[in-house]
Short mmCIF file of C-alpha atoms and ligand atoms in Angstrom, two decimals:
data_model
loop_
_atom_site.label_atom_id
_atom_site.label_comp_id
_atom_site.label_asym_id
_atom_site.label_seq_id
_atom_site.Cartn_x
_atom_site.Cartn_y
_atom_site.Cartn_z
CA UNK A 1 20.02 -27.40 3.20
CA UNK A 2 17.00 -25.26 2.25
CA UNK A 3 13.54 -26.77 2.62
CA UNK A 4 11.49 -27.54 -0.50
CA UNK A 5 9.08 -24.82 -1.58
CA UNK A 6 5.61 -26.29 -1.72
CA UNK A 7 3.53 -23.11 -1.52
CA UNK A 8 1.88 -21.41 -4.47
CA UNK A 9 3.96 -18.32 -5.20
CA UNK A 10 1.63 -15.32 -5.42
CA UNK A 11 2.76 -13.29 -8.41
CA UNK A 12 2.03 -9.71 -7.36
CA UNK A 13 3.92 -8.34 -10.35
CA UNK A 14 1.64 -10.12 -12.82
CA UNK A 15 -1.51 -9.26 -10.84
CA UNK A 16 -0.47 -5.58 -10.66
CA UNK A 17 0.28 -5.48 -14.41
CA UNK A 18 -3.17 -6.93 -15.11
CA UNK A 19 -4.83 -4.40 -12.76
CA UNK A 20 -2.97 -1.53 -14.44
CA UNK A 21 -4.11 -2.75 -17.86
CA UNK A 22 -7.72 -2.96 -16.64
CA UNK A 23 -7.44 0.59 -15.24
CA UNK A 24 -5.98 1.93 -18.47
CA UNK A 25 -8.86 0.32 -20.38
CA UNK A 26 -11.36 2.30 -18.28
CA UNK A 27 -9.69 5.70 -18.68
CA UNK A 28 -11.09 6.50 -22.18
CA UNK A 29 -14.70 6.22 -21.02
CA UNK A 30 -13.92 8.60 -18.12
CA UNK A 31 -12.30 11.03 -20.57
CA UNK A 32 -15.39 10.83 -22.78
CA UNK A 33 -17.72 11.59 -19.88
CA UNK A 34 -15.60 14.15 -17.99
CA UNK A 35 -13.86 15.84 -20.90
CA UNK A 36 -10.45 15.37 -19.30
CA UNK A 37 -8.15 12.60 -18.07
CA UNK A 38 -7.94 11.69 -14.36
CA UNK A 39 -5.06 13.55 -12.73
CA UNK A 40 -2.63 12.59 -9.96
CA UNK A 41 -0.42 15.19 -8.26
CA UNK A 42 2.66 13.93 -6.45
CA UNK A 43 4.58 16.25 -4.15
CA UNK A 44 8.18 15.51 -3.18
CA UNK A 45 9.98 17.70 -0.65
CA UNK A 46 13.76 17.23 -0.51
CA UNK A 47 16.04 14.72 -2.19
CA UNK A 48 15.64 11.46 -0.31
CA UNK A 49 16.97 8.92 -2.88
CA UNK A 50 14.36 6.21 -2.17
CA UNK A 51 11.54 8.79 -2.41
CA UNK A 52 12.92 10.03 -5.73
CA UNK A 53 12.76 6.49 -7.12
CA UNK A 54 9.16 6.04 -5.88
CA UNK A 55 8.07 9.38 -7.33
CA UNK A 56 9.66 8.59 -10.71
CA UNK A 57 7.92 5.22 -10.93
CA UNK A 58 4.58 6.73 -9.90
CA UNK A 59 4.93 9.38 -12.62
CA UNK A 60 5.74 6.75 -15.28
CA UNK A 61 2.91 4.41 -14.22
CA UNK A 62 0.39 7.29 -14.17
CA UNK A 63 1.23 8.31 -17.74
CA UNK A 64 1.18 4.66 -18.90
CA UNK A 65 -2.38 4.35 -17.56
CA UNK A 66 -3.42 7.34 -19.69
CA UNK A 67 -3.79 9.66 -16.70
CA UNK A 68 -2.28 13.10 -16.15
CA UNK A 69 0.69 13.31 -13.79
CA UNK A 70 1.51 16.57 -12.04
CA UNK A 71 4.87 16.44 -10.31
CA UNK A 72 5.88 19.03 -7.73
CA UNK A 73 9.48 18.83 -6.52
CA UNK A 74 10.27 21.25 -3.73
CA UNK A 75 13.62 21.94 -2.04
CA UNK A 76 14.31 20.38 1.38
CA UNK A 77 14.17 23.80 3.05
CA UNK A 78 10.57 24.48 1.88
CA UNK A 79 8.54 25.87 4.77
CA UNK A 80 5.49 24.07 6.11
CA UNK A 81 3.34 27.05 5.12
CA UNK A 82 4.58 26.92 1.50
CA UNK A 83 3.77 23.20 1.38
CA UNK A 84 0.32 23.83 2.86
CA UNK A 85 -0.24 26.56 0.25
CA UNK A 86 0.63 24.08 -2.52
CA UNK A 87 -1.76 21.49 -1.05
CA UNK A 88 -4.50 24.15 -0.94
CA UNK A 89 -3.86 25.01 -4.60
CA UNK A 90 -4.05 21.31 -5.57
CA UNK A 91 -7.26 20.89 -3.54
CA UNK A 92 -8.76 23.74 -5.57
CA UNK A 93 -7.52 22.49 -8.97
CA UNK A 94 -10.29 20.64 -10.77
CA UNK A 95 -7.85 18.73 -12.97
CA UNK A 96 -6.34 17.09 -9.89
CA UNK A 97 -8.24 14.04 -8.61
CA UNK A 98 -5.54 12.61 -6.37
CA UNK A 99 -2.89 14.25 -4.17
CA UNK A 100 0.01 12.28 -2.76
CA UNK A 101 2.59 13.93 -0.53
CA UNK A 102 5.58 11.60 -0.49
CA UNK A 103 6.69 10.62 3.02
CA UNK A 104 8.97 11.03 4.89
CA UNK A 105 8.88 14.84 5.00
CA UNK A 106 11.85 16.85 6.32
CA UNK A 107 11.94 17.09 10.15
CA UNK A 108 10.80 20.73 10.30
CA UNK A 109 7.46 19.84 8.66
CA UNK A 110 4.63 18.23 10.64
CA UNK A 111 3.40 15.24 8.54
CA UNK A 112 0.06 15.18 10.34
CA UNK A 113 -0.71 18.83 9.56
CA UNK A 114 0.07 18.29 5.88
CA UNK A 115 -1.95 15.06 5.56
CA UNK A 116 -4.87 16.72 7.36
CA UNK A 117 -4.84 19.57 4.82
CA UNK A 118 -5.47 17.25 1.83
CA UNK A 119 -9.09 17.19 0.64
CA UNK A 120 -10.33 13.71 1.76
CA UNK A 121 -11.96 13.28 -1.68
CA UNK A 122 -8.47 13.57 -3.25
CA UNK A 123 -6.62 11.60 -0.53
CA UNK A 124 -5.55 8.69 -2.76
CA UNK A 125 -3.09 7.44 -0.11
CA UNK A 126 -6.06 7.02 2.25
CA UNK A 127 -4.11 8.48 5.20
CA UNK A 128 -6.53 11.31 6.11
CA UNK A 129 -8.40 10.70 9.38
CA UNK A 130 -11.70 11.10 7.52
CA UNK A 131 -10.84 8.17 5.25
CA UNK A 132 -9.45 6.12 8.17
CA UNK A 133 -12.70 6.79 10.05
CA UNK A 134 -14.89 5.93 7.07
CA UNK A 135 -12.99 2.65 6.63
CA UNK A 136 -13.43 1.87 10.34
CA UNK A 137 -17.21 2.39 10.26
CA UNK A 138 -17.68 0.69 6.87
CA UNK A 139 -18.51 3.77 4.80
CA UNK A 140 -17.22 4.51 1.30
CA UNK A 141 -13.55 5.51 1.73
CA UNK A 142 -10.28 5.84 -0.10
CA UNK A 143 -8.27 2.97 1.36
CA UNK A 144 -4.45 2.91 1.83
CA UNK A 145 -2.83 1.31 -1.21
CA UNK A 146 -0.59 -1.37 0.34
CA UNK A 147 -3.31 -3.05 2.44
CA UNK A 148 -5.79 -2.71 -0.43
CA UNK A 149 -3.34 -4.45 -2.78
CA UNK A 150 -2.69 -7.14 -0.17
CA UNK A 151 -6.43 -7.77 0.14
CA UNK A 152 -6.78 -8.10 -3.64
CA UNK A 153 -4.04 -10.75 -3.69
CA UNK A 154 -5.69 -12.64 -0.81
CA UNK A 155 -9.07 -12.63 -2.53
CA UNK A 156 -7.49 -13.78 -5.77
CA UNK A 157 -5.90 -16.79 -4.02
CA UNK A 158 -8.60 -17.67 -1.48
CA UNK A 159 -11.86 -16.23 -2.85
CA UNK A 160 -14.24 -15.71 0.08
CA UNK A 161 -12.28 -14.87 3.24
CA UNK A 162 -15.18 -15.04 5.70
CA UNK A 163 -14.55 -17.00 8.87
CA UNK A 164 -10.82 -17.28 8.31
CA UNK A 165 -8.49 -16.31 11.14
CA UNK A 166 -6.13 -13.54 10.01
CA UNK A 167 -3.15 -12.47 12.09
CA UNK A 168 -1.79 -9.04 11.10
CA UNK A 169 1.66 -8.37 12.55
CA UNK A 170 2.10 -4.58 12.77
CA UNK A 171 -0.27 -1.81 13.82
CA UNK A 172 0.87 1.21 11.78
CA UNK A 173 -1.72 3.61 10.38
CA UNK A 174 -0.32 2.99 6.90
CA UNK A 175 -0.41 -0.82 6.78
CA UNK A 176 -1.34 -2.80 9.91
CA UNK A 177 -4.49 -1.00 11.09
CA UNK A 178 -6.16 -0.51 7.68
CA UNK A 179 -5.25 -4.13 6.76
CA UNK A 180 -7.00 -5.35 9.90
CA UNK A 181 -10.07 -3.20 9.09
CA UNK A 182 -10.26 -4.56 5.55
CA UNK A 183 -10.01 -8.16 6.75
CA UNK A 184 -12.68 -7.52 9.38
CA UNK A 185 -14.94 -6.13 6.64
CA UNK A 186 -14.43 -9.44 4.83
CA UNK A 187 -15.65 -11.22 7.99
CA UNK A 188 -12.29 -12.63 8.98
CA UNK A 189 -11.55 -13.16 12.65
CA UNK A 190 -8.70 -10.67 13.07
CA UNK A 191 -5.84 -10.60 15.55
CA UNK A 192 -3.51 -7.60 15.47
CA UNK A 193 -0.04 -8.34 16.85
CA UNK A 194 2.75 -5.84 17.58
CA UNK A 195 6.01 -5.40 19.44
CA UNK A 196 4.40 -5.98 22.84
CA UNK A 197 2.53 -9.15 21.84
CA UNK A 198 3.38 -12.14 24.05
CA UNK A 199 4.35 -15.43 22.39
CA UNK A 200 3.93 -14.18 18.83
CA UNK A 201 4.88 -17.54 17.25
CA UNK A 202 1.99 -19.29 19.08
CA UNK A 203 -0.47 -16.64 17.84
CA UNK A 204 0.78 -16.78 14.25
CA UNK A 205 0.41 -20.61 14.34
CA UNK A 206 -3.38 -20.12 14.70
CA UNK A 207 -3.61 -18.08 11.50
CA UNK A 208 -5.18 -19.12 8.19
CA UNK A 209 -3.87 -15.79 6.86
CA UNK A 210 -0.65 -14.12 8.05
CA UNK A 211 0.07 -10.52 7.04
CA UNK A 212 3.56 -9.45 8.12
CA UNK A 213 4.10 -5.66 8.17
CA UNK A 214 6.87 -5.25 10.68
CA UNK A 215 10.05 -4.04 9.00
CA UNK A 216 12.29 -6.73 10.56
CA UNK A 217 14.15 -8.93 8.11
CA UNK A 218 13.01 -12.58 8.09
CA UNK A 219 11.49 -12.38 11.57
CA UNK A 220 8.61 -14.80 10.86
CA UNK A 221 10.01 -18.34 10.80
CA UNK A 222 8.71 -21.42 9.01
CA UNK A 223 7.70 -23.16 12.25
CA UNK A 224 5.37 -20.22 13.07
CA UNK A 225 3.22 -21.00 10.02
CA UNK A 226 0.21 -23.32 10.14
CA UNK A 227 0.50 -25.83 7.25
CA UNK A 228 -1.44 -24.52 4.25
CA UNK A 229 -1.80 -20.94 5.56
CA UNK A 230 -1.57 -17.98 3.17
CA UNK A 231 1.32 -15.61 3.90
CA UNK A 232 1.36 -11.99 2.72
CA UNK A 233 4.77 -10.46 3.32
CA UNK A 234 4.58 -6.66 3.23
CA UNK A 235 8.07 -6.08 4.64
CA UNK A 236 10.84 -4.56 2.55
CA UNK A 237 14.22 -4.85 4.24
CA UNK A 238 17.64 -4.27 2.72
CA UNK A 239 20.27 -6.69 4.07
CA UNK A 240 23.85 -7.62 3.09
CA UNK A 241 23.91 -9.83 -0.02
CA UNK A 242 26.01 -12.93 -0.78
CA UNK A 243 28.78 -10.87 -2.43
CA UNK A 244 30.77 -8.40 -0.31
CA UNK A 245 29.48 -4.83 -0.63
CA UNK A 246 26.22 -5.94 -2.31
CA UNK A 247 22.80 -5.78 -0.68
CA UNK A 248 19.52 -7.57 -1.36
CA UNK A 249 15.87 -7.10 -0.44
CA UNK A 250 14.13 -9.53 1.90
CA UNK A 251 10.72 -9.53 3.53
CA UNK A 252 9.62 -9.92 7.12
CA UNK A 253 9.20 -13.67 6.60
CA UNK A 254 12.03 -16.22 6.20
CA UNK A 255 10.94 -17.02 2.66
CA UNK A 256 12.30 -20.53 2.06
CA UNK A 257 11.20 -21.81 5.46
CA UNK A 258 7.70 -20.28 5.22
CA UNK A 259 7.23 -21.36 1.60
CA UNK A 260 7.91 -24.97 2.65
CA UNK A 261 4.89 -24.91 5.00
CA UNK A 262 2.46 -22.30 3.64
CA UNK A 263 -0.25 -22.95 1.07
CA UNK A 264 0.55 -19.68 -0.73
CA UNK A 265 3.07 -16.89 -0.16
CA UNK A 266 4.10 -13.56 -1.66
CA UNK A 267 7.78 -13.23 -2.58
CA UNK A 268 9.90 -10.13 -1.84
CA UNK A 269 10.41 -8.46 -4.22
CA UNK A 270 7.57 -9.17 -6.65
CA UNK A 271 4.70 -9.73 -4.22
CA UNK A 272 2.94 -6.87 -2.43
CA UNK A 273 5.35 -4.15 -3.64
CA UNK A 274 4.04 -3.82 -7.24
CA UNK A 275 0.44 -3.72 -5.94
CA UNK A 276 1.02 -0.44 -4.12
CA UNK A 277 1.44 1.73 -7.24
CA UNK A 278 -1.31 -0.16 -9.10
CA UNK A 279 -3.70 0.59 -6.21
CA UNK A 280 -2.62 4.24 -6.18
CA UNK A 281 -3.76 4.48 -9.81
CA UNK A 282 -6.93 2.58 -8.93
CA UNK A 283 -7.68 5.07 -6.13
CA UNK A 284 -7.02 7.99 -8.50
CA UNK A 285 -9.47 6.62 -11.06
CA UNK A 286 -12.07 5.94 -8.35
CA UNK A 287 -11.57 9.45 -6.85
CA UNK A 288 -11.97 10.95 -10.34
CA UNK A 289 -15.28 9.13 -10.83
CA UNK A 290 -16.64 10.10 -7.41
CA UNK A 291 -15.61 13.76 -7.78
CA UNK A 292 -17.32 13.91 -11.16
CA UNK A 293 -20.54 12.37 -9.85
CA UNK A 294 -20.02 9.13 -11.79
CA UNK A 295 -20.53 5.72 -10.20
CA UNK A 296 -17.38 3.75 -9.33
CA UNK A 297 -15.79 1.85 -12.23
CA UNK A 298 -16.75 -1.81 -11.89
CA UNK A 299 -14.45 -4.76 -11.22
CA UNK A 300 -11.50 -2.82 -9.78
P1 LIG B 1 6.09 0.76 11.09
O1 LIG B 1 7.51 0.81 11.57
O2 LIG B 1 5.27 1.99 11.12
O3 LIG B 1 5.32 -0.36 11.96
C1 LIG B 1 5.91 -1.57 12.27
C2 LIG B 1 5.00 -2.38 13.17
O4 LIG B 1 5.66 -3.60 13.49
C3 LIG B 1 4.69 -1.69 14.49
O5 LIG B 1 3.31 -1.78 14.78
C4 LIG B 1 5.51 -2.45 15.52
O6 LIG B 1 4.91 -2.58 16.78
C5 LIG B 1 5.60 -3.83 14.89
N1 LIG B 1 6.77 -4.54 15.36
C6 LIG B 1 8.04 -4.09 15.42
N2 LIG B 1 8.85 -5.04 15.94
C7 LIG B 1 8.07 -6.11 16.20
C8 LIG B 1 8.30 -7.38 16.76
N3 LIG B 1 9.52 -7.77 17.15
N4 LIG B 1 7.28 -8.23 16.89
C9 LIG B 1 6.03 -7.86 16.51
N5 LIG B 1 5.74 -6.66 15.97
C10 LIG B 1 6.75 -5.79 15.84
O7 LIG B 1 6.17 0.12 9.65
P2 LIG B 1 5.11 0.16 8.40
O8 LIG B 1 3.81 -0.41 8.84
O9 LIG B 1 5.14 1.48 7.76
O10 LIG B 1 5.84 -0.86 7.42
C11 LIG B 1 6.05 -2.22 7.77
C12 LIG B 1 6.92 -2.86 6.70
O11 LIG B 1 6.24 -2.82 5.46
C13 LIG B 1 8.28 -2.16 6.45
O12 LIG B 1 9.24 -3.16 6.12
C14 LIG B 1 8.01 -1.31 5.23
O13 LIG B 1 9.18 -1.09 4.47
C15 LIG B 1 7.05 -2.18 4.48
N6 LIG B 1 6.15 -1.43 3.58
C16 LIG B 1 6.02 -1.92 2.32
C17 LIG B 1 5.20 -1.30 1.42
C18 LIG B 1 5.04 -1.88 0.07
O14 LIG B 1 4.70 -1.20 -0.87
N7 LIG B 1 5.24 -3.20 -0.08
C19 LIG B 1 4.48 -0.05 1.76
C20 LIG B 1 4.59 0.32 3.15
C21 LIG B 1 5.43 -0.35 4.01
P3 LIG B 1 4.68 -1.32 17.77
O15 LIG B 1 3.51 -0.58 17.20
O16 LIG B 1 4.38 -1.96 19.06
O17 LIG B 1 5.94 -0.51 17.75
#
């Protein structure tokens, strides 16, 4: 028997659609002031099927927001130098406000060297060490999209986060670490847990906010959750579905169990996932304003 869901279901899809509409509404005034639309360049090397899907949806969402989308699809055998030359050309192109190099890159290319070559002012993924450092010391930065979107959902549900105990499970540079930095900036008490953490369930039970960014299907169980806590499930895991040969997506949290105890929870899919692209567009619009000497658009 599955437990009754009592938590508020956080509708990331609706929040992301609203954010994208608010972004699109601000594009015309940028165009009026800058004489051009904000531009996002996405670079895909190789033919990884999941990456192709992501790049297609980014292209579509960028155009829908009234921005320019520059797609660069390169063959898998592209040399690192050719990719670095393309990044240099995009850095120099004034019509390009944001550059995103889709990961993973083929094995013969060093991700770090490529990410380091992106102009930090155009680093809309927020992965450049300059942006990571600025976030860490509390200076104006471009912040990684998934944690930024997760923070927006948390603030929408809880308002002021100060004083709350947040447990972030995962310490990657893409999700866990920037998430922890953002929550610290909001004056949460932050615990970062990872694969070496001892007695993880006991630590998660202390949390007012749980952010799970692990990549292990349904690892966080209902009895780990403090009653009323807010659960943000970043995980995307493909597992066998009910019908033979079919698969389904699940998060890092056992949804039914956690939703029976939590105060609010993001579903998978439809929670954090849609926020990532919306925040990519948000970062592109913000980068466009900053590069043009305009103040940041308000309320984003
Ligand atoms: P990584 O694999 O880079 O990091 C996973 C983290 O989880 C590591 O810090 C690891 O610890 C920790 N971990 C692994 N096993 C355990 C365990 N048993 N107990 C506690 N911690 C553990 O993944 P990402 O951060 O890139 O992504 C995390 C998840 O989020 C994935 O499912 C990914 O698909 C999803 N994701 C979703 C996005 C979205 O748009 N919604 C965007 C990006 C990611 P250690 O460091 O010790 O190895």
